[in-house]
Amino acid sequence: MKKENCIFCRIASGEIPSATVYEDEDFKAILDLGPAAPGHTLVIPKNHSDNLLCVDSDTAAKALGVIAKVAKAVKEAMGCDGINVVQNNGEAAGQTVMHLHFHIIPRYNNDKVQIGWEPGKPADGELENTASLIRDRLR
Ligand code: 5GP
Ligand code: ZN
């Protein structure tokens, strides 16, 4: 469940050192080497999956508990005003390391960190049509 030459597999196993803030049987949380803000933390499952679109259901279910726990600790430690949890899937979405991970990013009132999008203006009926397409795949 480790992938050859995967940097986060090697970090998760301890083969490559990292500034670790949390570790259990299934997850490791480390400080990001290129942080958006001090305290920027990555929650990394130890088992390799490329991203959320192919993770096993057990890891997916456990992840939110770890993310919530680590996010609370980061907020307390950094004294920030808010936290973004960011998770990128695929190059188009900004994923650069192809091992599932969750960013926990400290935010401050009026900081300059950019995470966002321009809100669109859906055409008449568009939301219902799109919802139907997605619903069909969840049946
Ligand atoms: P992504 O763009 O894939 O969502 O995020 C990858 C993140 O991993 C980036 O924020 C990048 O700074 C971080 N990163 C890449 N390589 C390493 C590394 O070797 N160690 C640590 N701690 N972070 C890394
Ligand atoms: Zn990996």
mmCIF file of C-alpha atoms and ligand atoms in Angstrom:
data_model
loop_
_atom_site.group_PDB
_atom_site.id
_atom_site.type_symbol
_atom_site.label_atom_id
_atom_site.label_comp_id
_atom_site.label_asym_id
_atom_site.label_seq_id
_atom_site.Cartn_x
_atom_site.Cartn_y
_atom_site.Cartn_z
ATOM 1 C CA MET A 1 0.000 0.000 0.000
ATOM 2 C CA LYS A 2 3.085 2.096 -0.421
ATOM 3 C CA LYS A 3 3.883 3.418 -3.888
ATOM 4 C CA GLU A 4 7.419 3.316 -5.215
ATOM 5 C CA ASN A 5 9.035 6.758 -5.417
ATOM 6 C CA CYS A 6 6.060 8.531 -3.813
ATOM 7 C CA ILE A 7 7.389 11.360 -1.642
ATOM 8 C CA PHE A 8 4.424 11.292 0.788
ATOM 9 C CA CYS A 9 4.642 7.491 1.163
ATOM 10 C CA ARG A 10 8.273 7.988 2.114
ATOM 11 C CA ILE A 11 7.407 10.793 4.540
ATOM 12 C CA ALA A 12 4.484 8.805 6.010
ATOM 13 C CA SER A 13 6.753 5.810 6.686
ATOM 14 C CA GLY A 14 9.418 8.010 8.315
ATOM 15 C CA GLU A 15 11.971 7.240 5.591
ATOM 16 C CA ILE A 16 12.131 10.990 4.861
ATOM 17 C CA PRO A 17 12.033 13.294 7.903
ATOM 18 C CA SER A 18 9.282 15.860 8.375
ATOM 19 C CA ALA A 19 8.072 18.297 11.024
ATOM 20 C CA THR A 20 5.406 15.967 12.384
ATOM 21 C CA VAL A 21 2.541 17.340 14.486
ATOM 22 C CA TYR A 22 0.373 14.213 14.744
ATOM 23 C CA GLU A 23 0.656 10.524 13.980
ATOM 24 C CA ASP A 24 -1.528 7.476 14.469
ATOM 25 C CA GLU A 25 -1.761 4.055 12.848
ATOM 26 C CA ASP A 26 -3.351 5.406 9.670
ATOM 27 C CA PHE A 27 -2.357 9.081 9.341
ATOM 28 C CA LYS A 28 0.530 11.475 9.699
ATOM 29 C CA ALA A 29 0.147 15.268 9.889
ATOM 30 C CA ILE A 30 3.204 17.342 8.949
ATOM 31 C CA LEU A 31 4.059 20.975 8.344
ATOM 32 C CA ASP A 32 4.037 21.975 4.671
ATOM 33 C CA LEU A 33 7.503 22.862 3.296
ATOM 34 C CA GLY A 34 6.019 25.733 1.270
ATOM 35 C CA PRO A 35 3.392 27.076 3.652
ATOM 36 C CA ALA A 36 0.633 29.533 2.681
ATOM 37 C CA ALA A 37 0.990 30.744 6.289
ATOM 38 C CA PRO A 38 2.968 29.540 9.336
ATOM 39 C CA GLY A 39 1.320 26.425 10.732
ATOM 40 C CA HIS A 40 0.110 25.213 7.293
ATOM 41 C CA THR A 41 -0.290 21.495 7.958
ATOM 42 C CA LEU A 42 -0.844 18.498 5.693
ATOM 43 C CA VAL A 43 -2.878 15.510 6.875
ATOM 44 C CA ILE A 44 -1.607 12.467 4.979
ATOM 45 C CA PRO A 45 -3.064 8.940 5.042
ATOM 46 C CA LYS A 46 -0.262 6.381 5.385
ATOM 47 C CA ASN A 47 -1.744 4.071 2.747
ATOM 48 C CA HIS A 48 -1.171 5.354 -0.755
ATOM 49 C CA SER A 49 -4.053 6.522 -2.878
ATOM 50 C CA ASP A 50 -3.571 9.122 -5.585
ATOM 51 C CA ASN A 51 -6.411 11.299 -4.346
ATOM 52 C CA LEU A 52 -9.947 11.402 -2.948
ATOM 53 C CA LEU A 53 -11.397 9.923 -6.136
ATOM 54 C CA CYS A 54 -9.804 6.544 -5.475
ATOM 55 C CA VAL A 55 -9.360 6.370 -1.688
ATOM 56 C CA ASP A 56 -10.777 3.361 0.187
ATOM 57 C CA SER A 57 -13.910 4.002 2.225
ATOM 58 C CA ASP A 58 -12.290 3.158 5.588
ATOM 59 C CA THR A 59 -9.568 5.803 5.136
ATOM 60 C CA ALA A 60 -12.122 8.295 3.840
ATOM 61 C CA ALA A 61 -14.317 7.761 6.895
ATOM 62 C CA LYS A 62 -11.443 8.160 9.341
ATOM 63 C CA ALA A 63 -9.939 11.214 7.644
ATOM 64 C CA LEU A 64 -12.464 13.803 8.778
ATOM 65 C CA GLY A 65 -11.935 12.968 12.446
ATOM 66 C CA VAL A 66 -8.179 13.473 12.107
ATOM 67 C CA ILE A 67 -8.617 16.660 10.064
ATOM 68 C CA ALA A 68 -10.983 18.160 12.662
ATOM 69 C CA LYS A 69 -8.651 17.261 15.537
ATOM 70 C CA VAL A 70 -5.554 18.673 13.841
ATOM 71 C CA ALA A 71 -7.397 21.799 12.616
ATOM 72 C CA LYS A 72 -8.465 22.634 16.187
ATOM 73 C CA ALA A 73 -4.892 22.212 17.442
ATOM 74 C CA VAL A 74 -3.487 24.368 14.616
ATOM 75 C CA LYS A 75 -6.029 27.123 15.356
ATOM 76 C CA GLU A 76 -5.171 27.118 19.053
ATOM 77 C CA ALA A 77 -1.419 26.971 18.469
ATOM 78 C CA MET A 78 -1.290 29.696 15.832
ATOM 79 C CA GLY A 79 -3.998 31.914 17.327
ATOM 80 C CA CYS A 80 -5.455 32.448 13.862
ATOM 81 C CA ASP A 81 -8.956 33.746 13.149
ATOM 82 C CA GLY A 82 -10.017 30.929 10.830
ATOM 83 C CA ILE A 83 -8.898 27.781 9.021
ATOM 84 C CA ASN A 84 -9.274 26.616 5.427
ATOM 85 C CA VAL A 85 -9.287 22.897 4.727
ATOM 86 C CA VAL A 86 -8.214 22.507 1.093
ATOM 87 C CA GLN A 87 -7.923 19.292 -0.859
ATOM 88 C CA ASN A 88 -6.866 19.137 -4.517
ATOM 89 C CA ASN A 89 -7.659 16.242 -6.875
ATOM 90 C CA GLY A 90 -5.858 16.108 -10.212
ATOM 91 C CA GLU A 91 -3.498 18.487 -11.935
ATOM 92 C CA ALA A 92 -6.373 20.621 -13.202
ATOM 93 C CA ALA A 93 -7.385 21.200 -9.590
ATOM 94 C CA GLY A 94 -3.871 22.170 -8.514
ATOM 95 C CA GLN A 95 -2.695 18.821 -7.152
ATOM 96 C CA THR A 96 1.093 18.612 -7.389
ATOM 97 C CA VAL A 97 1.819 15.629 -5.106
ATOM 98 C CA MET A 98 -0.172 12.619 -6.285
ATOM 99 C CA HIS A 99 -0.717 11.088 -2.846
ATOM 100 C CA LEU A 100 -3.956 12.065 -1.074
ATOM 101 C CA HIS A 101 -3.513 14.901 1.415
ATOM 102 C CA PHE A 102 -5.546 17.608 3.104
ATOM 103 C CA HIS A 103 -4.236 21.134 3.647
ATOM 104 C CA ILE A 104 -5.053 22.854 6.944
ATOM 105 C CA ILE A 105 -4.309 26.535 6.423
ATOM 106 C CA PRO A 106 -4.389 29.165 9.191
ATOM 107 C CA ARG A 107 -6.214 32.347 8.152
ATOM 108 C CA TYR A 108 -6.194 35.834 9.660
ATOM 109 C CA ASN A 109 -8.633 38.671 9.202
ATOM 110 C CA ASN A 110 -7.471 40.633 6.129
ATOM 111 C CA ASP A 111 -4.562 38.302 5.329
ATOM 112 C CA LYS A 112 -3.348 38.018 1.725
ATOM 113 C CA VAL A 113 -3.771 34.265 1.275
ATOM 114 C CA GLN A 114 -5.728 33.525 -1.903
ATOM 115 C CA ILE A 115 -8.183 30.638 -2.000
ATOM 116 C CA GLY A 116 -11.251 31.425 -4.011
ATOM 117 C CA TRP A 117 -13.312 31.740 -7.143
ATOM 118 C CA GLU A 118 -15.564 34.189 -8.905
ATOM 119 C CA PRO A 119 -19.164 33.170 -8.210
ATOM 120 C CA GLY A 120 -20.930 32.119 -11.452
ATOM 121 C CA LYS A 121 -24.488 32.913 -12.521
ATOM 122 C CA PRO A 122 -26.301 29.657 -13.394
ATOM 123 C CA ALA A 123 -28.803 29.876 -16.263
ATOM 124 C CA ASP A 124 -32.478 29.036 -15.710
ATOM 125 C CA GLY A 125 -32.800 25.293 -15.021
ATOM 126 C CA GLU A 126 -29.052 24.719 -15.000
ATOM 127 C CA LEU A 127 -28.783 23.820 -11.317
ATOM 128 C CA GLU A 128 -31.596 21.253 -11.533
ATOM 129 C CA ASN A 129 -30.104 19.687 -14.704
ATOM 130 C CA THR A 130 -26.662 19.442 -13.135
ATOM 131 C CA ALA A 131 -28.060 18.080 -9.876
ATOM 132 C CA SER A 132 -29.869 15.394 -11.847
ATOM 133 C CA LEU A 133 -26.655 14.333 -13.633
ATOM 134 C CA ILE A 134 -24.866 13.943 -10.309
ATOM 135 C CA ARG A 135 -27.812 12.256 -8.551
ATOM 136 C CA ASP A 136 -27.947 9.591 -11.305
ATOM 137 C CA ARG A 137 -24.410 8.558 -10.400
ATOM 138 C CA LEU A 138 -25.179 8.317 -6.716
ATOM 139 C CA ARG A 139 -28.022 5.819 -7.104
HETATM 140 P P1 5GP B 1 -0.910 19.956 -3.615
HETATM 141 O O1 5GP B 1 -0.544 21.080 -4.546
HETATM 142 O O2 5GP B 1 -0.581 18.621 -4.230
HETATM 143 O O3 5GP B 1 -2.323 20.024 -3.096
HETATM 144 O O4 5GP B 1 -0.019 20.158 -2.337
HETATM 145 C C1 5GP B 1 1.257 19.615 -2.190
HETATM 146 C C2 5GP B 1 1.888 20.325 -1.015
HETATM 147 O O5 5GP B 1 2.948 19.538 -0.556
HETATM 148 C C3 5GP B 1 2.456 21.710 -1.353
HETATM 149 O O6 5GP B 1 1.848 22.681 -0.518
HETATM 150 C C4 5GP B 1 3.949 21.563 -1.087
HETATM 151 O O7 5GP B 1 4.512 22.716 -0.503
HETATM 152 C C5 5GP B 1 4.001 20.378 -0.147
HETATM 153 N N1 5GP B 1 5.198 19.568 -0.249
HETATM 154 C C6 5GP B 1 5.758 19.078 -1.404
HETATM 155 N N2 5GP B 1 6.827 18.318 -1.112
HETATM 156 C C7 5GP B 1 6.946 18.310 0.245
HETATM 157 C C8 5GP B 1 7.869 17.686 1.135
HETATM 158 O O8 5GP B 1 8.808 16.971 0.741
HETATM 159 N N3 5GP B 1 7.672 17.891 2.468
HETATM 160 C C9 5GP B 1 6.649 18.687 2.927
HETATM 161 N N4 5GP B 1 6.558 18.831 4.259
HETATM 162 N N5 5GP B 1 5.772 19.283 2.118
HETATM 163 C C10 5GP B 1 5.916 19.109 0.781
HETATM 164 ZN ZN ZN B 2 2.137 7.664 -1.758
#
